[in-house]
Amino acid sequence: MLRQALLQMSKSHRVRSIVSGAPLTRSVVTRFIAGSSTDDGVRASSDIVHSGRLVTLDNLGEDTLDVHQARATRDEYLRLLTGLDDAGLAEGGRAEVSVKLSALGQALPSGGDRIALDHAREVCQAAEKVGTTVTLDMEDHTTTDDTLNALRELRRDFPSVGAVLQAYLRRTESDCRDLATAGSRVRLCKGAYDEPASVAYTERSEVDRSYVRCARVLMAGQGYPMLATHDPRMVDIGGALARRYGREQGSYEFQMLFGIRPDEQVRLAASGERMRVYVPYGDDWYGYFMRRLAERPANTMFFLRAIATKG
Ligand code: FDA
């Protein structure tokens, strides 16, 4: 119930302006967001890389309905990739980037798919030039087919482009089979949007079981699985699947979000696993922040406690 309410609020312009405008909220969001500028993103990435972890950076923003904004997002990714290169973080994919097609123009009323694809192609070109990769974030289920189509197009020229699949969608086990091919980078997460039962598992236990089935398909396949979860059970199962399918450390990776279970991130990296941290930065943090609150009652409590303490 709370999860659904928070996810619905994440789409509300009215709540957005109240939450985004409150000075207290800004201090609270810094737990989940690395800062607002390109330099903030690069600086946070540098700290993480120097602690033995890897990074994927997200310039916050989504559902863009303004072509100028979509171009500005593309330009920011180009600036970011230059910044990562200058800091020596891009080479070998130690820091890569994650992009949302809806931030690059996918939702524009006329020709959105083509505009987003062209922008994504420019980001991929810039990433390739500095020796790193791009992963396409996955948004709500109405965009899954378009995002996978864009992935196919981009992979013709940039085979290292990564996909995200969401275990809560009923279709995902089959998508995993399609994408578990040589060289294919697939990030498996549980899924963060408010989806109807017609397309998604709604019980936590069903989502977890689907995650395990999907992880098995990916780990048994020929691709490069990226297990994105903070769930200790899923992390253990991921490790067990790697052993079962004879995968060496480095032939798959774990991923977690910035600010969530940092000690566990460092522990996994110290044990020899590839551990990548998803680092969001930028001013358009509202949707991302609300999805983090929705994920975990403790996150919401942290937010409410901060308000109460301030009061
Ligand atoms: P879940 O939220 O079910 O939590 C399971 C357990 O994990 C908890 O019971 C607890 O033990 C532990 N845990 C979780 N949060 C914790 C915390 N804050 N502190 C301590 N323990 C905690 N989604 C999407 O739809 N599209 C996308 O493109 C992406 N991209 C993405 C990238 C990366 C790198 C990650 C890690 C996640 C995403 N997601 C995403 C978000 C994802 O779908 C999902 O919403 C969150 O990862 C939460 O799901 P978990 O698997 O962590 O488990």
Short mmCIF file of C-alpha atoms and ligand atoms in Angstrom, two decimals:
data_model
loop_
_atom_site.label_atom_id
_atom_site.label_comp_id
_atom_site.label_asym_id
_atom_site.label_seq_id
_atom_site.Cartn_x
_atom_site.Cartn_y
_atom_site.Cartn_z
CA MET A 1 0.00 0.00 0.00
CA LEU A 2 2.70 2.48 1.08
CA ARG A 3 4.87 1.41 -1.84
CA GLN A 4 2.04 1.99 -4.30
CA ALA A 5 1.16 5.37 -2.77
CA LEU A 6 4.78 6.54 -2.95
CA LEU A 7 5.14 5.33 -6.54
CA GLN A 8 1.96 7.17 -7.49
CA MET A 9 3.29 10.29 -5.75
CA SER A 10 6.47 9.93 -7.81
CA LYS A 11 4.33 10.88 -10.86
CA SER A 12 2.52 13.81 -9.21
CA HIS A 13 3.66 17.29 -10.25
CA ARG A 14 2.07 18.84 -7.16
CA VAL A 15 3.87 16.59 -4.67
CA ARG A 16 7.04 16.96 -6.72
CA SER A 17 7.09 20.72 -6.31
CA ILE A 18 6.40 20.48 -2.54
CA VAL A 19 9.05 17.81 -1.89
CA SER A 20 11.65 19.24 -4.28
CA GLY A 21 11.30 22.73 -2.85
CA ALA A 22 11.77 21.78 0.81
CA PRO A 23 15.32 22.59 1.94
CA LEU A 24 15.27 19.70 4.40
CA THR A 25 14.53 17.19 1.63
CA ARG A 26 17.67 18.27 -0.17
CA SER A 27 19.81 17.38 2.81
CA VAL A 28 18.03 14.01 3.09
CA VAL A 29 18.41 13.08 -0.58
CA THR A 30 22.19 13.37 -0.40
CA ARG A 31 22.15 9.92 1.18
CA PHE A 32 21.08 8.50 -2.19
CA ILE A 33 22.42 11.09 -4.65
CA ALA A 34 26.03 12.04 -5.26
CA GLY A 35 25.48 15.79 -5.88
CA SER A 36 24.17 18.05 -8.60
CA SER A 37 27.05 18.79 -10.98
CA THR A 38 29.18 16.79 -13.41
CA ASP A 39 32.14 17.36 -11.09
CA ASP A 40 30.17 15.91 -8.15
CA GLY A 41 29.48 12.76 -10.19
CA VAL A 42 33.11 12.40 -11.24
CA ARG A 43 34.37 13.05 -7.71
CA ALA A 44 32.06 10.42 -6.18
CA SER A 45 33.10 7.96 -8.91
CA SER A 46 36.76 8.58 -8.18
CA ASP A 47 36.29 7.76 -4.47
CA ILE A 48 34.41 4.58 -5.32
CA VAL A 49 36.88 3.39 -7.95
CA HIS A 50 39.77 4.03 -5.58
CA SER A 51 38.05 1.81 -3.01
CA GLY A 52 38.18 -1.11 -5.46
CA ARG A 53 34.61 -0.87 -6.75
CA LEU A 54 33.35 0.01 -10.23
CA VAL A 55 30.82 2.68 -11.16
CA THR A 56 27.91 3.35 -13.49
CA LEU A 57 26.77 6.99 -13.51
CA ASP A 58 23.24 8.22 -14.08
CA ASN A 59 22.49 11.86 -14.88
CA LEU A 60 19.11 12.13 -13.15
CA GLY A 61 16.06 12.93 -15.26
CA GLU A 62 13.25 11.07 -16.99
CA ASP A 63 10.03 11.45 -18.99
CA THR A 64 11.35 14.46 -20.91
CA LEU A 65 8.69 16.15 -23.06
CA ASP A 66 10.93 18.94 -24.30
CA VAL A 67 13.36 18.36 -27.14
CA HIS A 68 15.76 21.00 -25.79
CA GLN A 69 15.88 19.18 -22.48
CA ALA A 70 16.54 15.87 -24.29
CA ARG A 71 19.47 17.50 -26.12
CA ALA A 72 20.75 19.00 -22.87
CA THR A 73 20.72 15.52 -21.32
CA ARG A 74 22.71 14.13 -24.25
CA ASP A 75 25.19 17.01 -23.89
CA GLU A 76 25.54 16.36 -20.17
CA TYR A 77 26.44 12.70 -20.87
CA LEU A 78 29.05 13.84 -23.40
CA ARG A 79 30.50 16.24 -20.81
CA LEU A 80 30.44 13.51 -18.18
CA LEU A 81 32.31 11.05 -20.40
CA THR A 82 34.99 13.67 -21.05
CA GLY A 83 35.22 14.30 -17.28
CA LEU A 84 35.58 10.58 -16.55
CA ASP A 85 38.26 10.29 -19.21
CA ASP A 86 40.17 13.32 -17.87
CA ALA A 87 40.07 11.76 -14.38
CA GLY A 88 41.39 8.45 -15.76
CA LEU A 89 38.21 6.60 -14.74
CA ALA A 90 36.69 5.63 -18.10
CA GLU A 91 39.36 3.36 -19.57
CA GLY A 92 38.51 -0.33 -19.18
CA GLY A 93 34.95 0.53 -18.10
CA ARG A 94 35.87 1.25 -14.47
CA ALA A 95 33.26 4.01 -14.67
CA GLU A 96 30.56 3.61 -17.32
CA VAL A 97 27.22 5.40 -17.80
CA SER A 98 23.57 4.41 -17.45
CA VAL A 99 20.99 6.25 -19.57
CA LYS A 100 17.21 6.43 -19.54
CA LEU A 101 15.80 6.67 -23.04
CA SER A 102 12.90 8.75 -21.68
CA ALA A 103 15.46 11.39 -20.61
CA LEU A 104 16.89 11.38 -24.13
CA GLY A 105 13.51 12.07 -25.74
CA GLN A 106 11.72 8.68 -26.05
CA ALA A 107 8.43 10.16 -24.76
CA LEU A 108 8.39 13.13 -27.16
CA PRO A 109 5.06 13.16 -29.03
CA SER A 110 6.58 13.20 -32.48
CA GLY A 111 9.45 10.86 -33.43
CA GLY A 112 10.49 10.31 -29.81
CA ASP A 113 11.92 6.81 -30.37
CA ARG A 114 14.12 8.02 -33.25
CA ILE A 115 15.30 11.13 -31.34
CA ALA A 116 16.19 9.09 -28.24
CA LEU A 117 17.98 6.50 -30.37
CA ASP A 118 20.04 9.18 -32.15
CA HIS A 119 20.98 10.76 -28.82
CA ALA A 120 21.85 7.36 -27.33
CA ARG A 121 24.01 6.62 -30.37
CA GLU A 122 26.01 9.81 -29.77
CA VAL A 123 26.49 8.86 -26.12
CA CYS A 124 27.63 5.35 -27.18
CA GLN A 125 30.11 6.85 -29.67
CA ALA A 126 31.58 9.10 -26.98
CA ALA A 127 31.76 6.20 -24.50
CA GLU A 128 33.51 3.97 -27.03
CA LYS A 129 36.01 6.73 -27.75
CA VAL A 130 37.08 6.93 -24.09
CA GLY A 131 37.09 3.15 -23.61
CA THR A 132 33.93 2.59 -21.61
CA THR A 133 30.37 1.28 -21.99
CA VAL A 134 26.73 2.37 -21.80
CA THR A 135 23.81 0.57 -20.16
CA LEU A 136 20.19 1.39 -21.03
CA ASP A 137 18.11 1.66 -17.86
CA MET A 138 14.67 0.06 -18.02
CA GLU A 139 11.60 2.12 -17.16
CA ASP A 140 7.92 1.18 -16.85
CA HIS A 141 6.52 -1.76 -18.83
CA THR A 142 4.99 0.41 -21.56
CA THR A 143 8.54 1.17 -22.73
CA THR A 144 10.07 -2.32 -22.53
CA ASP A 145 9.61 -3.28 -26.19
CA ASP A 146 10.83 0.11 -27.46
CA THR A 147 13.86 -0.01 -25.18
CA LEU A 148 14.77 -3.55 -26.29
CA ASN A 149 14.35 -2.48 -29.93
CA ALA A 150 16.70 0.46 -29.33
CA LEU A 151 19.13 -1.95 -27.65
CA ARG A 152 19.15 -4.20 -30.72
CA GLU A 153 19.80 -1.22 -33.01
CA LEU A 154 22.59 0.17 -30.83
CA ARG A 155 24.26 -3.21 -30.44
CA ARG A 156 24.77 -3.46 -34.20
CA ASP A 157 27.36 -0.70 -33.91
CA PHE A 158 28.20 -0.92 -30.20
CA PRO A 159 27.98 -4.56 -29.10
CA SER A 160 28.90 -3.69 -25.51
CA VAL A 161 25.71 -1.71 -24.83
CA GLY A 162 24.06 -3.22 -21.76
CA ALA A 163 20.38 -3.91 -21.10
CA VAL A 164 18.37 -3.93 -17.89
CA LEU A 165 15.71 -6.58 -17.29
CA GLN A 166 13.22 -6.43 -14.40
CA ALA A 167 12.42 -9.72 -12.68
CA TYR A 168 8.95 -8.52 -11.61
CA LEU A 169 7.74 -8.60 -15.23
CA ARG A 170 6.20 -11.90 -16.29
CA ARG A 171 7.93 -11.68 -19.67
CA THR A 172 11.45 -11.32 -18.26
CA GLU A 173 12.53 -14.96 -18.02
CA SER A 174 11.93 -15.22 -21.74
CA ASP A 175 13.78 -11.92 -22.39
CA CYS A 176 16.70 -13.32 -20.37
CA ARG A 177 16.83 -16.34 -22.68
CA ASP A 178 16.92 -14.05 -25.72
CA LEU A 179 19.69 -11.90 -24.26
CA ALA A 180 21.92 -14.59 -22.67
CA THR A 181 24.19 -14.63 -25.70
CA ALA A 182 27.93 -14.12 -26.08
CA GLY A 183 29.08 -10.59 -25.21
CA SER A 184 25.62 -9.53 -24.04
CA ARG A 185 25.70 -7.42 -20.87
CA VAL A 186 22.46 -7.78 -18.92
CA ARG A 187 21.69 -6.11 -15.61
CA LEU A 188 19.04 -8.04 -13.71
CA CYS A 189 17.07 -6.06 -11.10
CA LYS A 190 13.74 -6.71 -9.38
CA GLY A 191 12.02 -3.63 -10.86
CA ALA A 192 11.11 -0.29 -9.31
CA TYR A 193 7.85 0.92 -10.94
CA ASP A 194 4.18 0.50 -10.06
CA GLU A 195 3.06 -2.20 -12.48
CA PRO A 196 -0.32 -3.94 -12.91
CA ALA A 197 -0.76 -7.64 -12.11
CA SER A 198 -1.55 -8.27 -15.77
CA VAL A 199 2.14 -7.81 -16.63
CA ALA A 200 3.99 -8.12 -13.32
CA TYR A 201 4.27 -10.33 -10.26
CA THR A 202 2.99 -8.31 -7.34
CA GLU A 203 3.93 -10.53 -4.38
CA ARG A 204 7.47 -10.12 -3.08
CA SER A 205 7.96 -13.90 -2.93
CA GLU A 206 6.91 -14.26 -6.59
CA VAL A 207 9.33 -11.50 -7.63
CA ASP A 208 12.14 -13.18 -5.68
CA ARG A 209 11.43 -16.55 -7.30
CA SER A 210 11.41 -14.91 -10.72
CA TYR A 211 14.71 -13.18 -9.91
CA VAL A 212 16.29 -16.55 -9.14
CA ARG A 213 14.92 -18.14 -12.33
CA CYS A 214 16.18 -15.22 -14.42
CA ALA A 215 19.58 -15.18 -12.70
CA ARG A 216 19.91 -18.90 -13.44
CA VAL A 217 19.21 -18.34 -17.14
CA LEU A 218 21.77 -15.52 -17.31
CA MET A 219 24.46 -17.28 -15.30
CA ALA A 220 24.04 -20.48 -17.34
CA GLY A 221 24.19 -18.50 -20.59
CA GLN A 222 27.00 -17.06 -22.65
CA GLY A 223 26.59 -13.39 -21.72
CA TYR A 224 27.84 -11.13 -18.96
CA PRO A 225 25.28 -11.06 -16.10
CA MET A 226 25.13 -8.03 -13.81
CA LEU A 227 23.18 -8.93 -10.67
CA ALA A 228 21.75 -5.64 -9.38
CA THR A 229 20.31 -6.24 -5.92
CA HIS A 230 20.86 -5.39 -2.26
CA ASP A 231 19.06 -8.53 -1.19
CA PRO A 232 21.48 -10.75 0.80
CA ARG A 233 19.62 -13.89 -0.35
CA MET A 234 19.89 -12.93 -4.02
CA VAL A 235 23.60 -12.11 -3.60
CA ASP A 236 24.23 -15.54 -2.00
CA ILE A 237 22.23 -17.27 -4.72
CA GLY A 238 24.16 -15.34 -7.37
CA GLY A 239 27.44 -16.60 -5.91
CA ALA A 240 26.11 -20.17 -5.74
CA LEU A 241 24.95 -20.02 -9.36
CA ALA A 242 28.38 -18.76 -10.44
CA ARG A 243 29.97 -21.81 -8.79
CA ARG A 244 27.38 -24.18 -10.23
CA TYR A 245 27.95 -22.94 -13.78
CA GLY A 246 31.73 -22.76 -13.41
CA ARG A 247 31.90 -19.00 -13.80
CA GLU A 248 35.10 -17.32 -12.64
CA GLN A 249 34.94 -14.08 -10.65
CA GLY A 250 35.03 -11.31 -13.25
CA SER A 251 32.81 -13.14 -15.74
CA TYR A 252 29.77 -11.53 -14.04
CA GLU A 253 29.32 -8.70 -11.56
CA PHE A 254 27.20 -7.51 -8.65
CA GLN A 255 25.69 -4.03 -8.65
CA MET A 256 24.15 -1.88 -5.89
CA LEU A 257 22.92 1.69 -5.62
CA PHE A 258 24.95 4.57 -4.21
CA GLY A 259 24.37 4.89 -0.45
CA ILE A 260 22.77 1.47 -0.02
CA ARG A 261 24.67 -1.25 1.88
CA PRO A 262 28.09 0.38 1.25
CA ASP A 263 29.80 -2.00 3.70
CA GLU A 264 28.49 -4.99 1.79
CA GLN A 265 29.68 -3.40 -1.46
CA VAL A 266 33.20 -3.08 -0.06
CA ARG A 267 33.08 -6.62 1.38
CA LEU A 268 32.10 -8.12 -1.99
CA ALA A 269 34.83 -6.16 -3.79
CA ALA A 270 37.42 -7.26 -1.20
CA SER A 271 36.37 -10.89 -1.75
CA GLY A 272 37.40 -10.55 -5.40
CA GLU A 273 33.96 -9.97 -6.92
CA ARG A 274 33.39 -7.21 -9.47
CA MET A 275 31.12 -4.80 -7.63
CA ARG A 276 29.64 -1.82 -9.48
CA VAL A 277 27.89 1.10 -7.79
CA TYR A 278 25.10 2.99 -9.58
CA VAL A 279 25.83 6.66 -8.91
CA PRO A 280 23.00 9.12 -9.65
CA TYR A 281 23.72 12.85 -9.76
CA GLY A 282 21.88 15.95 -10.93
CA ASP A 283 19.04 18.21 -9.81
CA ASP A 284 16.14 16.20 -11.21
CA TRP A 285 16.22 13.70 -8.34
CA TYR A 286 12.51 13.57 -7.40
CA GLY A 287 11.40 10.40 -9.27
CA TYR A 288 14.54 8.46 -8.34
CA PHE A 289 14.28 9.51 -4.69
CA MET A 290 10.60 8.52 -4.40
CA ARG A 291 11.34 5.07 -5.89
CA ARG A 292 14.03 4.57 -3.22
CA LEU A 293 11.55 5.54 -0.49
CA ALA A 294 8.98 3.13 -1.95
CA GLU A 295 11.44 0.23 -1.91
CA ARG A 296 11.89 -0.01 1.78
CA PRO A 297 9.83 1.15 4.78
CA ALA A 298 13.14 1.90 6.57
CA ASN A 299 13.99 4.43 3.86
CA THR A 300 10.65 6.18 4.37
CA MET A 301 11.17 6.12 8.14
CA PHE A 302 14.60 7.71 7.66
CA PHE A 303 12.93 10.50 5.67
CA LEU A 304 10.11 10.99 8.20
CA ARG A 305 12.52 10.90 11.15
CA ALA A 306 14.63 13.61 9.54
CA ILE A 307 11.51 15.79 9.17
CA ALA A 308 10.44 15.13 12.77
CA THR A 309 13.91 15.89 14.15
CA LYS A 310 14.06 19.11 12.20
CA GLY A 311 10.57 20.00 13.46
P1 FDA B 1 14.46 -5.49 -2.09
O1 FDA B 1 14.12 -4.04 -2.17
O2 FDA B 1 13.39 -6.52 -2.26
O3 FDA B 1 15.18 -5.71 -0.70
C1 FDA B 1 15.52 -7.03 -0.29
C2 FDA B 1 16.44 -6.99 0.90
O4 FDA B 1 17.63 -6.27 0.57
C3 FDA B 1 15.87 -6.27 2.10
O5 FDA B 1 15.00 -7.10 2.81
C4 FDA B 1 17.16 -5.98 2.85
O6 FDA B 1 17.65 -7.12 3.49
C5 FDA B 1 18.11 -5.61 1.74
N1 FDA B 1 18.09 -4.16 1.51
C6 FDA B 1 17.41 -3.49 0.56
N2 FDA B 1 17.62 -2.15 0.70
C7 FDA B 1 18.41 -2.00 1.77
C8 FDA B 1 18.95 -0.87 2.44
N3 FDA B 1 18.68 0.38 2.05
N4 FDA B 1 19.73 -1.09 3.51
C9 FDA B 1 19.98 -2.33 3.96
N5 FDA B 1 19.47 -3.43 3.37
C10 FDA B 1 18.70 -3.28 2.30
N6 FDA B 1 14.95 -0.70 -11.40
C11 FDA B 1 14.31 -0.51 -12.57
O7 FDA B 1 13.10 -0.68 -12.65
N7 FDA B 1 15.01 -0.16 -13.70
C12 FDA B 1 16.37 0.00 -13.70
O8 FDA B 1 16.95 0.33 -14.72
C13 FDA B 1 17.05 -0.20 -12.46
N8 FDA B 1 18.40 -0.06 -12.37
C14 FDA B 1 19.04 -0.46 -11.21
C15 FDA B 1 20.42 -0.49 -11.16
C16 FDA B 1 21.07 -0.96 -10.03
C17 FDA B 1 22.57 -1.03 -10.02
C18 FDA B 1 20.32 -1.39 -8.89
C19 FDA B 1 20.99 -1.94 -7.67
C20 FDA B 1 18.96 -1.33 -8.93
C21 FDA B 1 18.30 -0.84 -10.06
N9 FDA B 1 16.92 -0.76 -10.10
C22 FDA B 1 16.29 -0.55 -11.31
C23 FDA B 1 16.12 -0.85 -8.84
C24 FDA B 1 15.65 -2.27 -8.58
O9 FDA B 1 14.67 -2.64 -9.52
C25 FDA B 1 15.05 -2.42 -7.17
O10 FDA B 1 13.96 -1.57 -7.04
C26 FDA B 1 15.99 -2.13 -6.05
O11 FDA B 1 17.28 -2.61 -6.33
C27 FDA B 1 15.51 -2.81 -4.77
O12 FDA B 1 15.45 -4.20 -4.93
P2 FDA B 1 16.45 -5.22 -4.20
O13 FDA B 1 16.83 -6.28 -5.16
O14 FDA B 1 17.58 -4.47 -3.64
O15 FDA B 1 15.60 -5.93 -3.10
#
